[in-house]
Amino acid sequence: MFGEPVGRGVRDVARDVLGWLVRVPRRLVWAVGRGAVVVVRVWRRWVRVQDYRVAAEQSEKLADKFVEIRELTLFRWKVTAAVVGFVGVVLTVGHLVYGSVVLWGAGGVGVAVLAVVGRCEDGPAGRRAVLGGPRVLTWTMDAQVLVDAFRDAKLIGRDETLRVVERARRVGAGWAATVDLPATRKAADVIRGRDALASALAVDEVQLTVERVRGRGGHAGRVFFWVADEDPYAGPPLRTPLVEVERWDVWRAVPFGVDARGRRVELPLVWTSLLVGAIPRQGKTFATRLAAAGLVLDPHARLYVFDGKGGKDWTAVEQVAYRFVCGDGREHAEAVRDHLVGLVAEVQDRYARMATVDDSVCPESKITPAMSRDVAFGMPVTGVVIDEVQVFLENTTPQLIGGRRATLGEYVADLLTYLARKGPAAGVVVVLATQRPDAGTIPSRLRAVLGSRFALRVMDWRDSNIVLGDQMNTRGYDASTLLPGHKGVGILRPDGEADVVAMTVRTHYMPNADWQTICARGRLLREAAGTLAGHAAGDDVVGSVDAQSVARVLDGGTADGWVVQLPEPLASVVHHLGAELHEREFVPTAELVTALEVEVGAFAREMGELGCSPLRRYVAGEDGARRVRGYLTADIRTAVGRAGAEIGSGHRD
C-alpha cells in the first residue's frame, strides 16, 4: 500500500534532477557571462582610478590632480600588462611540459570563478561591489567611505565633501592619508573629535593618529591621519638607546621615546624646563630619568638631584650628582631649600658675569656651548631634578624670609619659579615630577614658567590640564583617557616645537640596571675630564649665601620683596609681569589668562575680590587698534600694596 506514494516521490525527485541538469548549462553560461561583465567593469574602474577621480571631481579639484591621476592610470596599465604577460608565460610553459591538461585546468578554474562572481543571488550585472570586513580596510580602497566616516562623525556636513590631497597608502604598520576639509572646517575640530572619527572608521581610538599639516604645504584645514593595524602601544617596552652610548652632549635633545608610528621623539633640555605628572606606577620616575640621563652622560654638566620619595630609584646618581638629597623629612626639605638658595645666587652671579663678557664670546647674554664647557667661566649646564616635588612644596615648616613669614614649601616654590623663569638663559634646567598634579600642590606661578610638559595617565581631565595646560582636553589631549595597561605612555607638550601642539609618546624603558650603568659611566667620564665635584666628590658643604639678596631678587612688589605672601592669583600676575608691572599701563585679560593657564570667569572673580576690576581699553595691533578687556597696572600695584599692608599688620599683631 506504500508502493504507489514511494514510486511517485522517486519520480518527482528524478524529474527535478533531470530539470536541474537541463538548466545547468544555460545557467552556467549566463553566470559566466555575468561574471565576465562584472570583472571587466571592476578592472576598468580600477585601471582608470575611478574612486580617486570621483573624489577629485566632487571637490572641484580635478585639474589639480590631473597629472597624478594620469601617472597612476599608466602605472596600473603597466601592472595589467605585466600580470597578463606573466600568466601567459606560465600557461605556455605548463602546456609545453604537461600538455593540454594545464589549459583545461586553468579554463575550468576561470569558469568557476566567473560563475561564482556572476551568480544571480548577488544582484544585477555591473552592481557596485560591497567590501566586507573592517571599514578601516574599506576606506583604503574607496575614498567615498572615508567621506562618509567624516560625515558620520559630524566633522563635515552632509552636503560637504573632502579633497583627497594624498590617497590612502601604507605607512609603517598602518594606513595614512591626507585630506583637505571644507572651507568652513578646521583641523583642530577633527583632532578634538578624534574619538568620533575612530568610531566611524571602526577602530580603537588608540589606533588613530590625527595631525594638522603645518608649515609649507599645510594650512588650518589640512589633516593628516594614520590608522594603525593594531594597538601601537602594545608589545614589549623599548629599551633606551642611551644605555649603549658612551657619552652625550647635553646641548643635543635626548631620545625620549617613540610616537604611535614608531618615529623617534626627542626631548630638548637646554633653554627649557620640564614637568612630569602621573598617578603612581605609570612610569613617571622612568620618564624623569630619561631626561636626567642626558645630563649624566655629559661630563661637563652638573646635577642637583632631590628625591622626595626615598628608596632606590635615584641612589645610583649619587656618584655623579653635585648636590643630592633623598628623603621626605624636615631636614631633607631644609637641605633642598639651602641648595636652591645657593643656586639662585649662582644664577644672579652668572648674569652679572655674562654682562661683562665680550660680545664675540657671549653675544646675547645667554650661555653658549663653549662657555658651558670652559672651566674658566664656571657656568656648566646645571640640571635640577626633583622627583615627588610635592613633598617639598607642601612642607608647612614656618620660615622668616625678608622679614616676613612664609612656609618652607612656599619658599621652595618661589625659588623654583625663579630658576625656571630666569635659569634657562644661564644654563639651568629644571625637571620636576609629581604624582599629585593638582592646583594646590604646584602653584600656578610655577606651572606657568615650565616650558615642556609630559602627562602620563592621571585620574581626570582636571589633573591632565594642570600638567599639560588649561583647556588642553578640549583640544583633544586628555591624559586621563590613556589606558591603564599602557605603562610609560603619555602626552608630551614640547617647548619650542611650533609645528606640534602635543603628541602621544611611548617612553623608552630604563630599569634600575640600565640606570646604574649610565650613572657609573657618567662618573668615569667626569673623573677623566676632571669635573667630578660636590656630593659625588665627598663635598656637601654649602657656601655662605646672602639670603636677603636672594629674597630681593624674588621681588613681588611688597615692601620687603617677598611674593609668597601675596594671595593668588595676584602673586602669579606679579610674577608674570615682573619689571613690566611698573613700565606698562595696561595688560589685557587674554594675556594673563594664557600665561597663567587659568579659567577666565574664575580669574575675573578672584581679581575682583582683590580690588582689581577689569575695564576696556584700545590696544594697538597688526590690524589696527582694537578694544579689549584688561587691567590697569596701577590697580594691580594698589592691590599688592594693600595685601602687603594687611600681611604686615597681621604679623605685628
PDB file of C-alpha atoms in Angstrom, residues 155-339:
ATOM      1  CA  LEU A 155      33.140  66.584  11.282  1.00  0.00           C
ATOM      2  CA  ILE A 156      31.714  67.735   7.943  1.00  0.00           C
ATOM      3  CA  GLY A 157      28.173  68.388   6.814  1.00  0.00           C
ATOM      4  CA  ARG A 158      26.008  66.052   4.757  1.00  0.00           C
ATOM      5  CA  ASP A 159      26.395  68.285   1.715  1.00  0.00           C
ATOM      6  CA  GLU A 160      30.142  68.738   2.197  1.00  0.00           C
ATOM      7  CA  THR A 161      32.954  66.542   0.970  1.00  0.00           C
ATOM      8  CA  LEU A 162      36.709  66.114   1.281  1.00  0.00           C
ATOM      9  CA  ARG A 163      39.523  66.830  -1.086  1.00  0.00           C
ATOM     10  CA  VAL A 164      41.964  63.930  -1.170  1.00  0.00           C
ATOM     11  CA  VAL A 165      45.422  65.514  -1.139  1.00  0.00           C
ATOM     12  CA  GLU A 166      47.313  62.230  -0.817  1.00  0.00           C
ATOM     13  CA  ARG A 167      45.456  58.986  -1.420  1.00  0.00           C
ATOM     14  CA  ALA A 168      45.494  56.259   1.214  1.00  0.00           C
ATOM     15  CA  ARG A 169      48.837  54.457   1.348  1.00  0.00           C
ATOM     16  CA  ARG A 170      50.751  52.135   3.591  1.00  0.00           C
ATOM     17  CA  VAL A 171      52.994  53.912   6.112  1.00  0.00           C
ATOM     18  CA  GLY A 172      54.726  51.592   8.533  1.00  0.00           C
ATOM     19  CA  ALA A 173      52.257  49.285  10.253  1.00  0.00           C
ATOM     20  CA  GLY A 174      49.176  51.214   9.177  1.00  0.00           C
ATOM     21  CA  TRP A 175      47.382  53.296   6.555  1.00  0.00           C
ATOM     22  CA  ALA A 176      47.815  57.040   6.096  1.00  0.00           C
ATOM     23  CA  ALA A 177      46.021  59.709   4.106  1.00  0.00           C
ATOM     24  CA  THR A 178      45.949  63.495   3.832  1.00  0.00           C
ATOM     25  CA  VAL A 179      42.751  65.396   3.124  1.00  0.00           C
ATOM     26  CA  ASP A 180      41.585  68.976   2.894  1.00  0.00           C
ATOM     27  CA  LEU A 181      38.469  69.861   4.845  1.00  0.00           C
ATOM     28  CA  PRO A 182      35.728  72.117   3.504  1.00  0.00           C
ATOM     29  CA  ALA A 183      36.471  75.832   3.746  1.00  0.00           C
ATOM     30  CA  THR A 184      34.416  76.297   6.911  1.00  0.00           C
ATOM     31  CA  ARG A 185      36.047  73.405   8.821  1.00  0.00           C
ATOM     32  CA  LYS A 186      39.285  73.334  10.835  1.00  0.00           C
ATOM     33  CA  ALA A 187      41.822  70.616  11.518  1.00  0.00           C
ATOM     34  CA  ALA A 188      41.599  71.427  15.239  1.00  0.00           C
ATOM     35  CA  ASP A 189      37.959  70.267  15.205  1.00  0.00           C
ATOM     36  CA  VAL A 190      38.979  66.916  13.708  1.00  0.00           C
ATOM     37  CA  ILE A 191      41.692  66.471  16.347  1.00  0.00           C
ATOM     38  CA  ARG A 192      39.163  67.243  19.058  1.00  0.00           C
ATOM     39  CA  GLY A 193      36.695  64.777  17.507  1.00  0.00           C
ATOM     40  CA  ARG A 194      39.229  62.001  17.052  1.00  0.00           C
ATOM     41  CA  ASP A 195      37.199  59.511  19.097  1.00  0.00           C
ATOM     42  CA  ALA A 196      34.109  60.026  16.931  1.00  0.00           C
ATOM     43  CA  LEU A 197      36.163  59.558  13.759  1.00  0.00           C
ATOM     44  CA  ALA A 198      37.721  56.386  15.165  1.00  0.00           C
ATOM     45  CA  SER A 199      34.234  55.038  15.846  1.00  0.00           C
ATOM     46  CA  ALA A 200      33.145  55.872  12.299  1.00  0.00           C
ATOM     47  CA  LEU A 201      36.193  54.021  10.931  1.00  0.00           C
ATOM     48  CA  ALA A 202      35.513  51.072  13.282  1.00  0.00           C
ATOM     49  CA  VAL A 203      38.893  51.169  15.044  1.00  0.00           C
ATOM     50  CA  ASP A 204      40.010  51.762  18.611  1.00  0.00           C
ATOM     51  CA  GLU A 205      40.901  55.399  19.237  1.00  0.00           C
ATOM     52  CA  VAL A 206      44.467  54.453  20.229  1.00  0.00           C
ATOM     53  CA  GLN A 207      44.971  53.222  16.659  1.00  0.00           C
ATOM     54  CA  LEU A 208      44.035  56.584  15.127  1.00  0.00           C
ATOM     55  CA  THR A 209      46.513  59.455  14.947  1.00  0.00           C
ATOM     56  CA  VAL A 210      45.270  62.802  13.626  1.00  0.00           C
ATOM     57  CA  GLU A 211      47.579  65.746  12.953  1.00  0.00           C
ATOM     58  CA  ARG A 212      47.212  69.135  11.368  1.00  0.00           C
ATOM     59  CA  VAL A 213      49.569  69.639   8.436  1.00  0.00           C
ATOM     60  CA  ARG A 214      51.662  72.714   9.188  1.00  0.00           C
ATOM     61  CA  GLY A 215      54.469  74.617   7.574  1.00  0.00           C
ATOM     62  CA  ARG A 216      54.967  74.695   3.841  1.00  0.00           C
ATOM     63  CA  GLY A 217      52.159  72.845   2.122  1.00  0.00           C
ATOM     64  CA  GLY A 218      49.949  72.948   5.197  1.00  0.00           C
ATOM     65  CA  HIS A 219      47.096  75.100   6.402  1.00  0.00           C
ATOM     66  CA  ALA A 220      44.419  75.185   9.091  1.00  0.00           C
ATOM     67  CA  GLY A 221      42.117  72.858   7.149  1.00  0.00           C
ATOM     68  CA  ARG A 222      44.576  70.185   6.005  1.00  0.00           C
ATOM     69  CA  VAL A 223      44.586  66.972   8.053  1.00  0.00           C
ATOM     70  CA  PHE A 224      46.937  64.014   8.060  1.00  0.00           C
ATOM     71  CA  PHE A 225      45.702  60.888   9.757  1.00  0.00           C
ATOM     72  CA  TRP A 226      47.194  57.459  10.274  1.00  0.00           C
ATOM     73  CA  VAL A 227      45.381  54.284  11.295  1.00  0.00           C
ATOM     74  CA  ALA A 228      47.448  51.508  12.856  1.00  0.00           C
ATOM     75  CA  ASP A 229      46.713  47.889  12.034  1.00  0.00           C
ATOM     76  CA  GLU A 230      46.673  47.137  15.774  1.00  0.00           C
ATOM     77  CA  ASP A 231      47.342  48.803  19.123  1.00  0.00           C
ATOM     78  CA  PRO A 232      50.644  50.691  18.532  1.00  0.00           C
ATOM     79  CA  TYR A 233      51.401  50.862  22.258  1.00  0.00           C
ATOM     80  CA  ALA A 234      51.098  47.141  22.927  1.00  0.00           C
ATOM     81  CA  GLY A 235      54.051  44.792  22.932  1.00  0.00           C
ATOM     82  CA  PRO A 236      57.306  44.794  24.879  1.00  0.00           C
ATOM     83  CA  PRO A 237      58.804  48.133  26.008  1.00  0.00           C
ATOM     84  CA  LEU A 238      61.606  49.741  24.017  1.00  0.00           C
ATOM     85  CA  ARG A 239      64.949  49.921  25.758  1.00  0.00           C
ATOM     86  CA  THR A 240      66.561  53.350  25.876  1.00  0.00           C
ATOM     87  CA  PRO A 241      69.361  53.793  23.310  1.00  0.00           C
ATOM     88  CA  LEU A 242      71.290  55.879  25.871  1.00  0.00           C
ATOM     89  CA  VAL A 243      72.447  52.702  27.608  1.00  0.00           C
ATOM     90  CA  GLU A 244      74.610  51.953  24.551  1.00  0.00           C
ATOM     91  CA  VAL A 245      76.005  55.498  24.243  1.00  0.00           C
ATOM     92  CA  GLU A 246      79.483  56.225  25.590  1.00  0.00           C
ATOM     93  CA  ARG A 247      78.771  59.906  26.242  1.00  0.00           C
ATOM     94  CA  TRP A 248      76.205  62.553  25.397  1.00  0.00           C
ATOM     95  CA  ASP A 249      76.197  66.258  24.614  1.00  0.00           C
ATOM     96  CA  VAL A 250      73.627  67.947  26.822  1.00  0.00           C
ATOM     97  CA  TRP A 251      73.056  70.528  24.092  1.00  0.00           C
ATOM     98  CA  ARG A 252      71.523  67.754  21.976  1.00  0.00           C
ATOM     99  CA  ALA A 253      67.946  66.653  22.597  1.00  0.00           C
ATOM    100  CA  VAL A 254      67.824  63.302  24.368  1.00  0.00           C
ATOM    101  CA  PRO A 255      65.928  60.312  22.914  1.00  0.00           C
ATOM    102  CA  PHE A 256      62.711  60.224  24.922  1.00  0.00           C
ATOM    103  CA  GLY A 257      60.581  57.595  23.211  1.00  0.00           C
ATOM    104  CA  VAL A 258      58.585  56.890  20.042  1.00  0.00           C
ATOM    105  CA  ASP A 259      55.207  58.012  18.770  1.00  0.00           C
ATOM    106  CA  ALA A 260      52.435  55.737  17.533  1.00  0.00           C
ATOM    107  CA  ARG A 261      54.100  55.427  14.115  1.00  0.00           C
ATOM    108  CA  GLY A 262      57.382  54.359  15.661  1.00  0.00           C
ATOM    109  CA  ARG A 263      59.154  57.633  14.928  1.00  0.00           C
ATOM    110  CA  ARG A 264      61.791  58.766  17.400  1.00  0.00           C
ATOM    111  CA  VAL A 265      60.754  61.555  19.775  1.00  0.00           C
ATOM    112  CA  GLU A 266      63.495  63.692  21.301  1.00  0.00           C
ATOM    113  CA  LEU A 267      63.323  65.982  24.305  1.00  0.00           C
ATOM    114  CA  PRO A 268      65.406  69.183  24.405  1.00  0.00           C
ATOM    115  CA  LEU A 269      66.991  70.040  27.743  1.00  0.00           C
ATOM    116  CA  VAL A 270      68.727  73.400  27.360  1.00  0.00           C
ATOM    117  CA  TRP A 271      66.594  76.573  27.209  1.00  0.00           C
ATOM    118  CA  THR A 272      63.567  74.905  28.752  1.00  0.00           C
ATOM    119  CA  SER A 273      62.194  73.078  31.778  1.00  0.00           C
ATOM    120  CA  LEU A 274      60.011  70.005  32.230  1.00  0.00           C
ATOM    121  CA  LEU A 275      57.040  68.977  34.369  1.00  0.00           C
ATOM    122  CA  VAL A 276      56.157  65.259  34.569  1.00  0.00           C
ATOM    123  CA  GLY A 277      52.855  64.302  36.198  1.00  0.00           C
ATOM    124  CA  ALA A 278      51.108  60.961  36.703  1.00  0.00           C
ATOM    125  CA  ILE A 279      49.376  58.753  39.208  1.00  0.00           C
ATOM    126  CA  PRO A 280      51.616  56.119  40.848  1.00  0.00           C
ATOM    127  CA  ARG A 281      53.069  53.196  38.860  1.00  0.00           C
ATOM    128  CA  GLN A 282      52.618  54.702  35.414  1.00  0.00           C
ATOM    129  CA  GLY A 283      56.320  55.251  34.604  1.00  0.00           C
ATOM    130  CA  LYS A 284      56.822  58.768  35.981  1.00  0.00           C
ATOM    131  CA  THR A 285      60.248  58.107  37.535  1.00  0.00           C
ATOM    132  CA  PHE A 286      61.444  56.249  34.425  1.00  0.00           C
ATOM    133  CA  ALA A 287      60.440  59.196  32.220  1.00  0.00           C
ATOM    134  CA  THR A 288      62.212  61.644  34.536  1.00  0.00           C
ATOM    135  CA  ARG A 289      65.380  59.547  34.492  1.00  0.00           C
ATOM    136  CA  LEU A 290      65.394  59.647  30.678  1.00  0.00           C
ATOM    137  CA  ALA A 291      65.772  63.429  30.836  1.00  0.00           C
ATOM    138  CA  ALA A 292      68.372  63.193  33.599  1.00  0.00           C
ATOM    139  CA  ALA A 293      70.385  60.587  31.662  1.00  0.00           C
ATOM    140  CA  GLY A 294      71.412  63.171  29.079  1.00  0.00           C
ATOM    141  CA  LEU A 295      72.887  65.293  31.879  1.00  0.00           C
ATOM    142  CA  VAL A 296      74.575  62.284  33.496  1.00  0.00           C
ATOM    143  CA  LEU A 297      76.386  61.293  30.296  1.00  0.00           C
ATOM    144  CA  ASP A 298      77.794  64.780  29.692  1.00  0.00           C
ATOM    145  CA  PRO A 299      80.904  65.186  31.894  1.00  0.00           C
ATOM    146  CA  HIS A 300      80.600  68.986  31.712  1.00  0.00           C
ATOM    147  CA  ALA A 301      77.038  69.042  33.091  1.00  0.00           C
ATOM    148  CA  ARG A 302      76.201  69.462  36.761  1.00  0.00           C
ATOM    149  CA  LEU A 303      73.322  67.714  38.545  1.00  0.00           C
ATOM    150  CA  TYR A 304      71.198  68.657  41.547  1.00  0.00           C
ATOM    151  CA  VAL A 305      69.002  65.639  42.359  1.00  0.00           C
ATOM    152  CA  PHE A 306      66.372  65.781  45.105  1.00  0.00           C
ATOM    153  CA  ASP A 307      64.224  62.697  45.707  1.00  0.00           C
ATOM    154  CA  GLY A 308      61.223  63.289  47.961  1.00  0.00           C
ATOM    155  CA  LYS A 309      60.193  59.659  47.894  1.00  0.00           C
ATOM    156  CA  GLY A 310      63.352  57.881  49.055  1.00  0.00           C
ATOM    157  CA  GLY A 311      64.220  54.339  48.049  1.00  0.00           C
ATOM    158  CA  LYS A 312      66.478  53.061  45.297  1.00  0.00           C
ATOM    159  CA  ASP A 313      65.151  54.955  42.287  1.00  0.00           C
ATOM    160  CA  TRP A 314      67.787  57.705  42.419  1.00  0.00           C
ATOM    161  CA  THR A 315      70.579  56.339  44.637  1.00  0.00           C
ATOM    162  CA  ALA A 316      72.743  55.436  41.628  1.00  0.00           C
ATOM    163  CA  VAL A 317      73.032  59.114  40.665  1.00  0.00           C
ATOM    164  CA  GLU A 318      74.817  59.920  43.936  1.00  0.00           C
ATOM    165  CA  GLN A 319      78.101  59.007  42.261  1.00  0.00           C
ATOM    166  CA  VAL A 320      77.752  61.895  39.764  1.00  0.00           C
ATOM    167  CA  ALA A 321      75.452  64.408  41.499  1.00  0.00           C
ATOM    168  CA  TYR A 322      76.817  67.777  42.569  1.00  0.00           C
ATOM    169  CA  ARG A 323      74.089  68.004  45.198  1.00  0.00           C
ATOM    170  CA  PHE A 324      71.912  65.095  46.355  1.00  0.00           C
ATOM    171  CA  VAL A 325      69.025  64.834  48.833  1.00  0.00           C
ATOM    172  CA  CYS A 326      66.907  61.717  49.398  1.00  0.00           C
ATOM    173  CA  GLY A 327      64.057  61.675  51.906  1.00  0.00           C
ATOM    174  CA  ASP A 328      60.867  63.416  52.993  1.00  0.00           C
ATOM    175  CA  GLY A 329      61.788  64.679  56.467  1.00  0.00           C
ATOM    176  CA  ARG A 330      62.095  68.258  57.593  1.00  0.00           C
ATOM    177  CA  GLU A 331      65.893  68.111  57.414  1.00  0.00           C
ATOM    178  CA  HIS A 332      65.651  66.965  53.790  1.00  0.00           C
ATOM    179  CA  ALA A 333      63.297  69.820  52.856  1.00  0.00           C
ATOM    180  CA  GLU A 334      65.618  72.331  54.525  1.00  0.00           C
ATOM    181  CA  ALA A 335      68.600  70.896  52.644  1.00  0.00           C
ATOM    182  CA  VAL A 336      66.693  71.305  49.378  1.00  0.00           C
ATOM    183  CA  ARG A 337      65.879  74.900  50.341  1.00  0.00           C
ATOM    184  CA  ASP A 338      69.531  75.686  51.082  1.00  0.00           C
ATOM    185  CA  HIS A 339      70.761  74.156  47.825  1.00  0.00           C
TER     186      HIS A 339
END
